[in-house]
Each structure stands twice: as structure tokens, then as C-alpha cells.
Short mmCIF file of C-alpha atoms and ligand atoms in Angstrom, two decimals:
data_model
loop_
_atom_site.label_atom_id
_atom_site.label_comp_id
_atom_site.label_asym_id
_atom_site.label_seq_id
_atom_site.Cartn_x
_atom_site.Cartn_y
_atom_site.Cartn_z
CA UNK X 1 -27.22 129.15 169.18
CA UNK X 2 -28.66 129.57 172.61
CA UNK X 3 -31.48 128.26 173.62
CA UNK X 4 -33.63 129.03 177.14
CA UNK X 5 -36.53 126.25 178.09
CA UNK X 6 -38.96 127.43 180.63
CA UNK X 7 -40.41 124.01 182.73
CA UNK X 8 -38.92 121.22 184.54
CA UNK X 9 -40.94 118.10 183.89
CA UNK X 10 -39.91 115.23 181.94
CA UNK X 11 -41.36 116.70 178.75
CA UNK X 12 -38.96 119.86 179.33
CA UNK X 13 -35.73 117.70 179.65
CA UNK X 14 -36.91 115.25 176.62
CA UNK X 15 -37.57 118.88 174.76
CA UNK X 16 -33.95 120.09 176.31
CA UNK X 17 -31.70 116.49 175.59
CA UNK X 18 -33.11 116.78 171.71
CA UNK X 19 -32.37 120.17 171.50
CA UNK X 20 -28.56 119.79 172.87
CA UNK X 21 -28.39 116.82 170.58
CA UNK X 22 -28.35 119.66 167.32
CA UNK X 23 -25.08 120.73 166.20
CA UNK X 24 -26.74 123.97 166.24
CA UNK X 25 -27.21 124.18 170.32
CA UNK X 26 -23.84 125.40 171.50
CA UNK X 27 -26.11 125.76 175.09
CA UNK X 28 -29.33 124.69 176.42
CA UNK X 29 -30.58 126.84 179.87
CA UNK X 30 -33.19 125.33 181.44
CA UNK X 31 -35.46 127.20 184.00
CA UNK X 32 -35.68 125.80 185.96
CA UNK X 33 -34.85 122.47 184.48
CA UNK X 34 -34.31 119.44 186.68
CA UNK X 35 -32.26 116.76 188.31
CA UNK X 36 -31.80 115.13 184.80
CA UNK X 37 -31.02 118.48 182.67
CA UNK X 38 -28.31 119.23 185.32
CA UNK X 39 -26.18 116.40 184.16
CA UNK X 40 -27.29 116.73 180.27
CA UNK X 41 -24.50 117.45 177.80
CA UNK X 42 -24.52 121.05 176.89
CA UNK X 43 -27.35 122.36 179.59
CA UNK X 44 -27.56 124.20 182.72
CA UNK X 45 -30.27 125.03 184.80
CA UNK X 46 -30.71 128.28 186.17
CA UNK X 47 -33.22 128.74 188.95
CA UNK X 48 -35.50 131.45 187.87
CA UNK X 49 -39.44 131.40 187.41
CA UNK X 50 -40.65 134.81 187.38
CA UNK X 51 -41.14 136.53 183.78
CA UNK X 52 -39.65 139.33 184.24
CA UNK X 53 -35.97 137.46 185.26
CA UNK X 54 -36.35 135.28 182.58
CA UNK X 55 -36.66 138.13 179.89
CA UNK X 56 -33.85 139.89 182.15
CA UNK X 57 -31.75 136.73 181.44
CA UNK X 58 -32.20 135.98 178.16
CA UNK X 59 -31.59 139.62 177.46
CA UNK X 60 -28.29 139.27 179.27
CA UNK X 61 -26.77 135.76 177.80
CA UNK X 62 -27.94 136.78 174.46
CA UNK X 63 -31.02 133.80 174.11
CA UNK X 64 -31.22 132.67 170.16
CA UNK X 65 -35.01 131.25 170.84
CA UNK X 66 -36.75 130.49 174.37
CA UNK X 67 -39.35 127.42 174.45
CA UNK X 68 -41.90 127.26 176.61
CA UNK X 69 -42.74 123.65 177.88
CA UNK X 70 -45.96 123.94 180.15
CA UNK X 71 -49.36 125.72 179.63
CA UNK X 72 -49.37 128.07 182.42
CA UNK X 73 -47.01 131.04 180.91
CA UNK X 74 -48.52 130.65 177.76
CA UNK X 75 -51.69 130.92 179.12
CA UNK X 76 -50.46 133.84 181.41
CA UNK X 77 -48.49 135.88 178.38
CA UNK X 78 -45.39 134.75 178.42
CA UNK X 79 -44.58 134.88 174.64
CA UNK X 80 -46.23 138.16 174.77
CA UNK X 81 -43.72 140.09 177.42
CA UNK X 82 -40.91 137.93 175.25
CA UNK X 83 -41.91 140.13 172.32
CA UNK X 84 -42.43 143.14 173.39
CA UNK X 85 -38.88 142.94 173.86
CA UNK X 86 -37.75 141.69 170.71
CA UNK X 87 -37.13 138.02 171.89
CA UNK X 88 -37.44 135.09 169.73
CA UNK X 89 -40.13 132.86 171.59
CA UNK X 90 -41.52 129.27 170.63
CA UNK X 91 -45.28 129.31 171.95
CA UNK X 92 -48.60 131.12 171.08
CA UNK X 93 -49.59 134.54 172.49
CA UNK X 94 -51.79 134.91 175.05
CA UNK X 95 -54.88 135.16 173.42
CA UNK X 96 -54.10 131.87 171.14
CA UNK X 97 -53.30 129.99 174.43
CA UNK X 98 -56.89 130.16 175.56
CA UNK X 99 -57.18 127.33 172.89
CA UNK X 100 -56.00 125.54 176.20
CA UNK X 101 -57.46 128.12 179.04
CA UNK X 102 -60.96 128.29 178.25
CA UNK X 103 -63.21 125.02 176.45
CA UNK X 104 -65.89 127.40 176.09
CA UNK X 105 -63.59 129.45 173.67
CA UNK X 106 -61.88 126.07 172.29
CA UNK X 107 -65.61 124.78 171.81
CA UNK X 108 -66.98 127.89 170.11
CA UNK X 109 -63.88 127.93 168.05
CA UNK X 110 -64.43 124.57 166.71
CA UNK X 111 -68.19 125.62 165.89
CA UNK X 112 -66.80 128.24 163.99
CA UNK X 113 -64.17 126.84 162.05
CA UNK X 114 -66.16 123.14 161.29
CA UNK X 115 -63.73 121.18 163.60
CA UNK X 116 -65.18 117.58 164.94
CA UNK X 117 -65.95 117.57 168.56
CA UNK X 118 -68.47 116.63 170.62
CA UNK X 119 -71.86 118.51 170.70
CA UNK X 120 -72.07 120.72 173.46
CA UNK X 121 -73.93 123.29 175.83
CA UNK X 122 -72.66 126.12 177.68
CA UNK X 123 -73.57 127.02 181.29
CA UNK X 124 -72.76 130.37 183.72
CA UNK X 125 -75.84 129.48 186.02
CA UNK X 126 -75.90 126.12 187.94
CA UNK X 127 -79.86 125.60 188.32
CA UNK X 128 -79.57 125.96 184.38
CA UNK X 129 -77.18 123.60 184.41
CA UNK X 130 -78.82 121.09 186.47
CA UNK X 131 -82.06 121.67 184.18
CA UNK X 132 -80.32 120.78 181.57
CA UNK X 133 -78.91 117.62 183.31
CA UNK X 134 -82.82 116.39 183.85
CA UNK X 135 -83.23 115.82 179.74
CA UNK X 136 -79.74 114.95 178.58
CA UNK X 137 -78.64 111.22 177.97
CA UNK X 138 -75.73 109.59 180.03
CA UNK X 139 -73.24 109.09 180.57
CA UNK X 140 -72.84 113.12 180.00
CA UNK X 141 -69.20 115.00 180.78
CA UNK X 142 -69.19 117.98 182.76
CA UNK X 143 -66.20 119.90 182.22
CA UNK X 144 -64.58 123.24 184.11
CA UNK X 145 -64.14 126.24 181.67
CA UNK X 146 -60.47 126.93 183.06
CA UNK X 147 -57.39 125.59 183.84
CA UNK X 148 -58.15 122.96 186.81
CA UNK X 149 -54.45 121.16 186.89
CA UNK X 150 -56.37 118.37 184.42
CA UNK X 151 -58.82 117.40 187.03
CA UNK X 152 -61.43 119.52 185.83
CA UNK X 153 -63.62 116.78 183.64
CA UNK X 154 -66.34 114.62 185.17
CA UNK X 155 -67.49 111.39 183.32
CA UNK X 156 -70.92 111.53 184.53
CA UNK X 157 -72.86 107.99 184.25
CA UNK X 158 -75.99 109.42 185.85
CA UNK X 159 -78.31 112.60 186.93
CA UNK X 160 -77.02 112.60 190.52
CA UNK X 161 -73.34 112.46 189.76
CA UNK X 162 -73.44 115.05 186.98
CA UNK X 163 -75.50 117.08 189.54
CA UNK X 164 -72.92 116.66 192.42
CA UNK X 165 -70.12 117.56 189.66
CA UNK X 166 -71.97 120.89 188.46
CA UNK X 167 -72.51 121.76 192.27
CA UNK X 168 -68.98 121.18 193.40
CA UNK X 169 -67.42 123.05 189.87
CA UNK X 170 -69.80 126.20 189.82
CA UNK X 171 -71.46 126.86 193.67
CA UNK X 172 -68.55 124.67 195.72
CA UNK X 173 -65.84 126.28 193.44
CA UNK X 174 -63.18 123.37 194.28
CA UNK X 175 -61.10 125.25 191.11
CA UNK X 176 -61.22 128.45 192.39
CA UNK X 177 -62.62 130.18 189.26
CA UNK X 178 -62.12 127.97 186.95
CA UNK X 179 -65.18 126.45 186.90
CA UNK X 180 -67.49 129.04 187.53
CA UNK X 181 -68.65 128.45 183.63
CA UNK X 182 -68.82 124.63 182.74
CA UNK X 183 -69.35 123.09 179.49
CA UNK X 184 -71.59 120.21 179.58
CA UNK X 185 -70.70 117.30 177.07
CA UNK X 186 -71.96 115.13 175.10
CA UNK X 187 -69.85 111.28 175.88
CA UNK X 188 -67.62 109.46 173.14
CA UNK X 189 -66.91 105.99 173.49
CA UNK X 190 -63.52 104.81 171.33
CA UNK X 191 -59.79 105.02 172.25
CA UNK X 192 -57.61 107.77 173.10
CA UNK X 193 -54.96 109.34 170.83
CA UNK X 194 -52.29 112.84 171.20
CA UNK X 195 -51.54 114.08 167.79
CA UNK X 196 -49.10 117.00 168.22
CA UNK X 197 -48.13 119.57 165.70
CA UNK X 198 -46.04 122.18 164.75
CA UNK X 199 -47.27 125.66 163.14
CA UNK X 200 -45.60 128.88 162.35
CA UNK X 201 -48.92 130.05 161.44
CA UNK X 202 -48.93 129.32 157.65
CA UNK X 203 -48.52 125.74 157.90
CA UNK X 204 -49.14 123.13 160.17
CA UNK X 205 -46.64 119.43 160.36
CA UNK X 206 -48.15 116.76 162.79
CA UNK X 207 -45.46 114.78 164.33
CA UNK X 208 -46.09 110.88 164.87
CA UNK X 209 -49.33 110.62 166.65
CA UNK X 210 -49.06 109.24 170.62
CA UNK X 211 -51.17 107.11 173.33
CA UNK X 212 -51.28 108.17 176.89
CA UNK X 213 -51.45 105.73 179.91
CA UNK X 214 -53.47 108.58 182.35
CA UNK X 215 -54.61 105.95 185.14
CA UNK X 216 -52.39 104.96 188.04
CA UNK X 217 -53.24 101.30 187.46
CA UNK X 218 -52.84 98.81 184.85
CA UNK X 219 -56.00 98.01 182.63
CA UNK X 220 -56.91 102.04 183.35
CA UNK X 221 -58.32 101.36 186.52
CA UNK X 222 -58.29 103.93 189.62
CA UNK X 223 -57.72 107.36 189.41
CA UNK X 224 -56.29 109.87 186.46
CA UNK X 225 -52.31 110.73 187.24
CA UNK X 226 -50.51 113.23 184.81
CA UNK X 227 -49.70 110.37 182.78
CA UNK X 228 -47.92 106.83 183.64
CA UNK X 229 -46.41 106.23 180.44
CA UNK X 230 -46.98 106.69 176.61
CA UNK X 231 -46.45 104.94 173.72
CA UNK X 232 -45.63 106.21 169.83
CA UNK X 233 -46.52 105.73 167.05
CA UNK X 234 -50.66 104.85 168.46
CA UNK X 235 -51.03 101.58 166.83
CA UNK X 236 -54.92 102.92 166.69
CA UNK X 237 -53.68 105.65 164.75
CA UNK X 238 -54.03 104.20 161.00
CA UNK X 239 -54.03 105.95 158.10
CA UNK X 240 -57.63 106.14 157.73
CA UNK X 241 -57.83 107.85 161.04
CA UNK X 242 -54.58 109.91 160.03
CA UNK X 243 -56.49 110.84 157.16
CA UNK X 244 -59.55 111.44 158.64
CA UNK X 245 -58.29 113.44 161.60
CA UNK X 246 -56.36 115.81 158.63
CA UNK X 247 -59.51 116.86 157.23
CA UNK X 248 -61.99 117.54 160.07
CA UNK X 249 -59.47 118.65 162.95
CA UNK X 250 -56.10 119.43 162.19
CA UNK X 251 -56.40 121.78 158.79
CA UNK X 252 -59.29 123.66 160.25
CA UNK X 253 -57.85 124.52 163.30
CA UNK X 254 -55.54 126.14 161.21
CA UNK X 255 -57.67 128.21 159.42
CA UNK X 256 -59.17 128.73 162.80
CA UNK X 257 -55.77 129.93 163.67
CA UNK X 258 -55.41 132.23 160.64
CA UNK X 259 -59.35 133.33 160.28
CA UNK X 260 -58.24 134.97 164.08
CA UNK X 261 -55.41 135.68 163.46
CA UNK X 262 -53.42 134.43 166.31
CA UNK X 263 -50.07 135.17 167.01
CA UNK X 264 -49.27 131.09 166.82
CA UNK X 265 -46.10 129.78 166.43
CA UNK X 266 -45.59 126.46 168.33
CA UNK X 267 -46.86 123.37 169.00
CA UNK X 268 -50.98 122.21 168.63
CA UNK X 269 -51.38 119.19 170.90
CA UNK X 270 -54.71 117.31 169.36
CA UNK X 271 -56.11 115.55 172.28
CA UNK X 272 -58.54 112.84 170.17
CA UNK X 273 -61.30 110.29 170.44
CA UNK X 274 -61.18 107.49 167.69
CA UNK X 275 -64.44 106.27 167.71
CA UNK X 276 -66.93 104.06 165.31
CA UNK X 277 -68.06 107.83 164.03
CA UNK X 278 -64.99 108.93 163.44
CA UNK X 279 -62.03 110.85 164.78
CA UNK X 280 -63.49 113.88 167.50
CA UNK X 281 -61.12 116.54 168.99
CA UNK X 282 -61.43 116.23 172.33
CA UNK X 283 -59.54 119.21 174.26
CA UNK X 284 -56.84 121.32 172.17
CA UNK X 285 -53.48 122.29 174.63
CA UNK X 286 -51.09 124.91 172.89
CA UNK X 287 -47.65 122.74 174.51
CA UNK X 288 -46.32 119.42 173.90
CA UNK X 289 -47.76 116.92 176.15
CA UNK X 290 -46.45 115.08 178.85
CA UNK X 291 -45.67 112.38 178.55
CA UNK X 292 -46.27 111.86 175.05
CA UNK X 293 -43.10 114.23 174.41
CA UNK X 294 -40.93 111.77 176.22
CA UNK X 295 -42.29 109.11 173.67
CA UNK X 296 -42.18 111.41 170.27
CA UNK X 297 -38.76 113.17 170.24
CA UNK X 298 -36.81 109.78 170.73
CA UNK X 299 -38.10 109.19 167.25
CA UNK X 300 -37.69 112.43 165.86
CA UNK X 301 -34.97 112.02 162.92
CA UNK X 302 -34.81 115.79 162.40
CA UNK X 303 -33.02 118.08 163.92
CA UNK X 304 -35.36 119.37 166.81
CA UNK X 305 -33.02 122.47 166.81
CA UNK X 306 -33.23 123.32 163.26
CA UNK X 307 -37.21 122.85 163.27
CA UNK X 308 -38.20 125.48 165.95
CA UNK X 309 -36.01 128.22 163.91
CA UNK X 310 -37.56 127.27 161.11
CA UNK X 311 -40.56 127.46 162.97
CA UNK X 312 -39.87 130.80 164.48
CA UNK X 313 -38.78 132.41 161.62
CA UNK X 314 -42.14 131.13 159.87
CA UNK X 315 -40.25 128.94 156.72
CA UNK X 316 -41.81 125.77 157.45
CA UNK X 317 -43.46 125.82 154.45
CA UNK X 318 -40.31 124.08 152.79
CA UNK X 319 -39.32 122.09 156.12
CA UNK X 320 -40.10 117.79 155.72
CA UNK X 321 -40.05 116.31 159.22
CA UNK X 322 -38.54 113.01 159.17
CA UNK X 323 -38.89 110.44 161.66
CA UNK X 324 -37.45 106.91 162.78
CA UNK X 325 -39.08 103.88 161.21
CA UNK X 326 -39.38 102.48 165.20
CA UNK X 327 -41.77 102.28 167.66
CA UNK X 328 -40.98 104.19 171.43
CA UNK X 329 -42.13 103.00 174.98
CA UNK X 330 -42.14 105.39 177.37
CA UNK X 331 -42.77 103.62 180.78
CA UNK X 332 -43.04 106.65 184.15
CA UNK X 333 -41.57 105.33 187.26
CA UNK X 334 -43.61 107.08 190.23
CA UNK X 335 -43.18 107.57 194.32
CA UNK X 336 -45.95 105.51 196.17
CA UNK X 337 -48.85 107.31 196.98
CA UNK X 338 -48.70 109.46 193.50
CA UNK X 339 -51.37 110.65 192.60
CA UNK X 340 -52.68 111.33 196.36
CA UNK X 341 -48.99 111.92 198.85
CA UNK X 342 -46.31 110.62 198.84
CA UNK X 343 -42.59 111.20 200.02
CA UNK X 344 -39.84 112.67 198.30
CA UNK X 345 -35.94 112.52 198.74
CA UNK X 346 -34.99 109.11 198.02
CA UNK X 347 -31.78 108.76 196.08
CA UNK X 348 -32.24 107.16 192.96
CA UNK X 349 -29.90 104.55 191.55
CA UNK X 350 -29.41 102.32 188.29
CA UNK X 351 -30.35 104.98 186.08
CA UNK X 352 -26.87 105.12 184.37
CA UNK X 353 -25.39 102.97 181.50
CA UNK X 354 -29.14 101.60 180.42
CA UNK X 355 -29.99 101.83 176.47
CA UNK X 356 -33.25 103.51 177.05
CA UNK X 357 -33.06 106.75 177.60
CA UNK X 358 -33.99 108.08 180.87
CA UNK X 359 -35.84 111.62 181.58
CA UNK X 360 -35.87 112.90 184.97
CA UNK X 361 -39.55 114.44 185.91
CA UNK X 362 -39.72 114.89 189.78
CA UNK X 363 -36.07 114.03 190.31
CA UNK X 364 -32.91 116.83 191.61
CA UNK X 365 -29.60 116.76 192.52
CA UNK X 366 -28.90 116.31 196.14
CA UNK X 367 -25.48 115.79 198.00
CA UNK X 368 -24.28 115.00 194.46
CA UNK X 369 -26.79 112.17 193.55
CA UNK X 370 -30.18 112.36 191.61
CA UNK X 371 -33.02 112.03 194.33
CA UNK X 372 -36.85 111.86 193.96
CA UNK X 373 -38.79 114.92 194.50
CA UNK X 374 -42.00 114.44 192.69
CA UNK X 375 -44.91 112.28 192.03
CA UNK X 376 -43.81 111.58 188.67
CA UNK X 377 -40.12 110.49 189.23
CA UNK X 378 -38.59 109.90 185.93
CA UNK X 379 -40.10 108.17 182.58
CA UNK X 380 -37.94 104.86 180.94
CA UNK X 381 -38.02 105.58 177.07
CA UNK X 382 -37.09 102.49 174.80
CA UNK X 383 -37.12 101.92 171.13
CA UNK X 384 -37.32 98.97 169.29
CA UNK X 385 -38.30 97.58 165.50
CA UNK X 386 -41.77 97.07 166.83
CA UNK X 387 -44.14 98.71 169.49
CA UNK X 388 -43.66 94.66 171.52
CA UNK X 389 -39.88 95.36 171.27
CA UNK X 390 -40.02 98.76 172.63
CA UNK X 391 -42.00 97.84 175.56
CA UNK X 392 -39.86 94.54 176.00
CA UNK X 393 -37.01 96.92 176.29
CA UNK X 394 -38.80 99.58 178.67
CA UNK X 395 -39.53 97.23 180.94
CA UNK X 396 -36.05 95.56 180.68
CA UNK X 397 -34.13 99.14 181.56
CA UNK X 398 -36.65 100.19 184.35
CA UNK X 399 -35.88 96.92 186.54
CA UNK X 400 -32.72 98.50 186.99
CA UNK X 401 -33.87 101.80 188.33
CA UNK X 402 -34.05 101.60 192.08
CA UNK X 403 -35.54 104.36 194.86
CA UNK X 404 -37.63 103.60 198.01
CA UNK X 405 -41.08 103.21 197.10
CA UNK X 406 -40.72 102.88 193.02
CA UNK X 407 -44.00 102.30 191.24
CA UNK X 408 -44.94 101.58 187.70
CA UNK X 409 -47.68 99.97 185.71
CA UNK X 410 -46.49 97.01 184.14
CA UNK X 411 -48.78 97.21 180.75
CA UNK X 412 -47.85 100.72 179.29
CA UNK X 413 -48.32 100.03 175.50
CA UNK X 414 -49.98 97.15 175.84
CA UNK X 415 -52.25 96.38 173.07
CA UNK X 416 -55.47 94.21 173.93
P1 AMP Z 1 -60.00 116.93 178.44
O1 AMP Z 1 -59.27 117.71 179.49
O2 AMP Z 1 -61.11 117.66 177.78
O3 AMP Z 1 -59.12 116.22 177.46
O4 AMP Z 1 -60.61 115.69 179.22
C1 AMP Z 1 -59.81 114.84 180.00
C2 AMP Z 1 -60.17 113.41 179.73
O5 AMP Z 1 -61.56 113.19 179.93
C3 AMP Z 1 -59.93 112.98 178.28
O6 AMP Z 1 -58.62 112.61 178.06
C4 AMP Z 1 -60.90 111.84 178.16
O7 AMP Z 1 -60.37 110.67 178.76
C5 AMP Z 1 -62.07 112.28 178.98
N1 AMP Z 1 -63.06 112.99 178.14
C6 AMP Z 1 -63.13 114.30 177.88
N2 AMP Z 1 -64.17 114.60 177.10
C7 AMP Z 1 -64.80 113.44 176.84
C8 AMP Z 1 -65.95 113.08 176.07
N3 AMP Z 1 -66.67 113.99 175.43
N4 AMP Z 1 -66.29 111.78 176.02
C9 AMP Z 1 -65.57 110.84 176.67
N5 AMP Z 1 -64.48 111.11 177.42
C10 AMP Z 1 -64.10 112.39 177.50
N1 LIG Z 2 -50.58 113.91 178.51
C1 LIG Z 2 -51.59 114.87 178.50
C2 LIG Z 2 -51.13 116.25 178.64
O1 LIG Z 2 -49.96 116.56 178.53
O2 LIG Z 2 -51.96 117.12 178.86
#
């Protein structure tokens, strides 16, 4: 089978290597893929980004089943304009993808359906907003309705600063429409966790649950990146939290799903806070995440291939995900300066011949040679027996890896 996937992160050439790995992939396109698909066994990139070329392409080369890796199309109706033409497509429609698009939908839709997140108030009118800011305990969140590249959250620890954050979001408009309505937040204090899942609608499979490493520093000090590393399985993740997490998030989203009857057929990334309460959703996206991805599919026993046709063609019912008994370390190597600027263009070196695995992010061919072009350069991913192991080899492999400027934390997976 064919197989197009739309993005060209690290997540998109994790999603693209397991997907060449099937006997079932006789060709992976990536669009427009990177430095690291280029030089993957059985893909090719092809540079194309509009919608209308991509559904002109996988007309023409006879796509099997496109995936989408990042929110944006979905958001903007890619899987949609897919359909209309009769082409198999791995995402949700439009209208499921606001899930990810708008928190005032995702937070009315988790009213409605009994899923566990934090209480909440909605806000189109600042002075309202700022009202409300006068009574309400802190630290409060403020958070941009829209899409705001993952910058749109504010951890508030007092009046002023939730003040400044409602003025800049709604009258300042620093997202350009996206946070014109805000959702203001009641705070949970725990530990992080990604769950995703798979649904064709009828049935919904969580994959092994994840931990993201979102500051630039070690110890989660300065600012949020797009994510320095990730580890899987989350040791915070036990069964009681597994359990728990079941129960009040994951099954009723999908009655959510099927009470509104979305057009859903991908993945459901569960973006949770483990707390002394419990287990509280705290943002739904409708993609895999990044760079949890690059931690999950390296222990992914099953055939990644075989899954999203079962998925598309809605028999998961039957399907039994099976996984590695292992532990993965996924350590991102970044340019200096990321997240603020930064340089790009450096050859890259050492990547070769390591036993981790290594997925290009901000990294293309040039002259021949894999080069840095991004923030986010590439992400290390190591196994190993135990979660110690994995990040013992991580942090092993990435020593080898050499550009100008190379930056890493050095306590991805840590656990304190
Ligand atoms: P979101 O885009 O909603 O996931 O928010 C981005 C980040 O902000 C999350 O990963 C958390 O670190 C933090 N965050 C969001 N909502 C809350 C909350 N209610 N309490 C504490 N931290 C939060
Ligand atoms: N790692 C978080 C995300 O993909 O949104």
C-alpha cells in the first residue's frame, strides 16, 4: 500500500519510519517530510503543502491512506476535501478537530459528556473578564480560545498578571483572533501526563501513556519550547491512574464523540493532570503529539501500518495493540537560542551507526549532508529494560551527535 503523511516534524518522520517498517508499506510520501524521511527506507518527500496538490497527488500515485501529522489541516478541513473525493484519510473532520481549535468548545464538550477537567468560566468581553479576575482564587489560568502555536495559556499567580494576560489576549490581540474569547481556569497542581489514542469512532485503544519535557531547561525552569524530550511509559502513570483516567476522560469523550456524531477516525491525544483529586483532562489535540510520538512508536509492537487500516476502515473493534515490555527516552537536541532565534544551516554529524534511533525535526538535506534548519533539530530515542536504561542510553547516543551550537537538557526522564 501507499501511504501519503502530511507534516515534517519529528513526530511525522517517527509516524513515517514505523509506517515503512510494515510489510504492508510498499511506499511512504511524505509532504513535505524532512531531512531524516529523505534518507528513510521506502520514503520520499515530495514538496507540496497546499490541499488542493496534495488531493491532486494522491489522486495521481493512487494513495492507499493519507495521515495527517499536525493540527493545522485538521483544524482547517483537510480530511474533509480528502473525502469529498473519495480518499482514505487518517484524522477527524473539521468540525471534530475543534476538540483542538476552540477550549471553549473542548470545555463545553466535557460539561456535556461528564469528562474531568477543571472548572471553568467563559469570557467574550475583557472588563467581564477582569471582574471576574477581582473574586477568583490564584493562581488562576487564562487561556486563548484558538489556536495560539501553544503559547496561548497564562499561569496566573496573581490579579495583576491575570489582568495583563486578559488585556494582551482579548484588547492587545498578540494571537490575532485567537484570543478574542478566553477561558479563564481554575489551577491544578500534580504532574503532567499525554495519553494518546486511537478511534475509528466505535472504539477507542489508548497507546502507552507519555511525559513531556516542555521547558528549555533542566528541572522545568525558563520558558515553554515545543517539547525537549519525552519519556514512555509515564512512570506516574499507574494503574490506578490508568484506571481512573478510563472512566472519567477517555470513554466519555467517546461517547462525546458518538453523542455528536463526529466524523472521527484518528488519534485523541489526552493532555492530563495527575493530581491528589484525581486524573483532570487538561486540553484534548485531535494529532499525535510531539514529541511524545517520537517516544511511543519505538515501542509499538504492532504493526503501525496494519492499525490505521484497521482504523480507517472502522474494524478496530477486534484489533489488540501490543506493545514492547521496555521503557523509551526520547532526548531533543536543539540550535542555541531555541525557543527565542537562533541560526540554522549547520551540518550535522554522528548521527549514523548509533542504536537509538534518530528522528530528524528541523534538519534537511543540503549539498548532500543533513543540516540544521529548525529550533528543534532532531530527537535521540533509546530503549532499554528500564526507564534508567533508556535514558542511560539516550544520553550515551546523543554525545555523538555534533552541529554548531547543539543544546539539550541533560535530565529528560529523570524521575525525582
Ligand atoms: P493546554 O494548552 O491547555 O494544555 O495548556 C498548556 C500547559 O499549561 C499545560 O501543559 C499545563 O502545563 C498548563 N496548564 C493548562 N491548564 C492548566 C491548569 N488548569 N492548571 C495548571 N496548569 C495548566
Ligand atoms: N507535546 C505536546 C503537543 O504535541 O502538543
Amino acid at each position: 500500500m501507499k501511504f501519503l503523511v502530511i507534516g515534517g516534524g519529528g513526530r511525522e518522520h517517527a509516524i513515517a519510519w514505523k509506517l515503512a517498517q510494515s510489510p504492508l508499506a510498499e511506499k511512504v510520501y511524505c509532504a513535505p517530510g524532512n531531512g531524516g524521511t529523505s534518507i528513510e527506507a521506502k520514503c520520499e518527500n515530495i514538496n507540496i503543502s497546499d490541499t488542493s496538490e496534495l488531493i491532486k497527488f494522491a489522486l495521481e500515485n493512487n494513495i492507499d491512506i493519507t495521515v495527517v501529522g499536525p493540527e493545522a489541516p485538521l483544524v482547517d478541513g483537510v480530511v474533509d476535501d480528502f473525502k469529498a473525493q473519495g480518499l482514505k484519510i487518517f484524522g477527524p473532520a473539521k468540525a471534530a478537530a475543534r476538540l483542538e481549535g476552540s477550549k471553549s468548545y473542548s470545555k463545553e464538550f466535557c460539561k456535556k459528556y461528564n469528562v474531568k477537567t477543571a472548572a471553568y468560566e467563559e469570557f467574550e468581553d475583557s472588563d467581564k473578564a477582569v471582574e471576574y479576575l477581582k473574586g477568583c482564587g490564584y493562581p488562576v489560568v487564562v487561556k486563548a480560545d484558538g489556536l495560539a502555536a501553544g503559547k496561548g495559556v497564562a499561569i496566573c499567580k496573581a490579579f495583576e498578571e491575570a489582568e495583563e494576560a486578559v488585556l494582551s489576549f482579548m484588547v492587545k490581540d498578540i494571537f490575532k483572533g485567537a484570543g478574542k474569547k478566553i477561558i479563564i481556569e481554575e489551577f491544578l497542581e500534580g504532574v503532567e501526563a499525554s495519553i494518546l489514542a486511537i478511534t475509528d469512532g466505535n472504539v477507542i485503544l489508548p497507546f502507552l501513556s507519555a511525559k513531556d519535557h516542555k521547558t528549555i531547561y533542566d528541572n522545568n525552569e525558563g520558558p515553554n519550547t515545543g517539547g525537549m524530550g519525552a519519556i514512555s511509559p509515564n512512570p506516574y502513570c499507574t494503574e490506578e491512574v490508568l484506571n481512573s483516567f478510563k472512566e472519567h476522560i477517555m470513554l466519555p469523550t467517546l461517547k462525546g464523540i458518538q453523542g455528536e456524531k463526529m466524523d472521527y477516525v484518528g488519534i485523541v491525544f489526552f493532555g492530563l493532570m495527575i493530581t491528589k483529586k484525581g486524573v483532570y483532562l487538561l486540553e484534548y489535540n485531535v494529532r499525535m503529539g510531539d514529541p511524545e510520538t517520537e517516544a511511543v512508536l519505538p515501542l509499538m509492537e504492532s504493526d503501525f501500518a496494519e492499525l490505521i487500516i484497521e482504523a480507517v476502515n472502522k474494524r478496530l473493534e477486534a484489533y489488540k495493540l501490543q506493545w514492547k515490555n521496555k521503557h523509551c527516552c526520547s532526548v531533543v537536541a536543539a540550535s542555541a537560542g531555541y525557543p527565542g532565534s537562533y541560526k540554522t544551516g549547520f551540518t550535522i554529524k554522528g548521527f549514523e551507526n548509533l542504536d537509538s534511533k534518530v528522528f530528524a525535526a528541523g534538519a534537511k538535506t543540503q549539498n548532500g549532508e543533513l543540516a540544521t534548519a529548525g529550533g528543534r533539530v532532531l530527537a535521540v530515542s533509546a530503549i532499554g529494560d528500564t526507564l534508567e536504561q533508556a535514558r542511560e542510553n539516550a544520553y550515551r547516543d546523543i554525545k555523538h551527535i555534533e552541529f554548531e551550537g547543539i543544546y539539550y537538557r541533560s535530565d529528560i526522564g529523570k524521575v525525582k
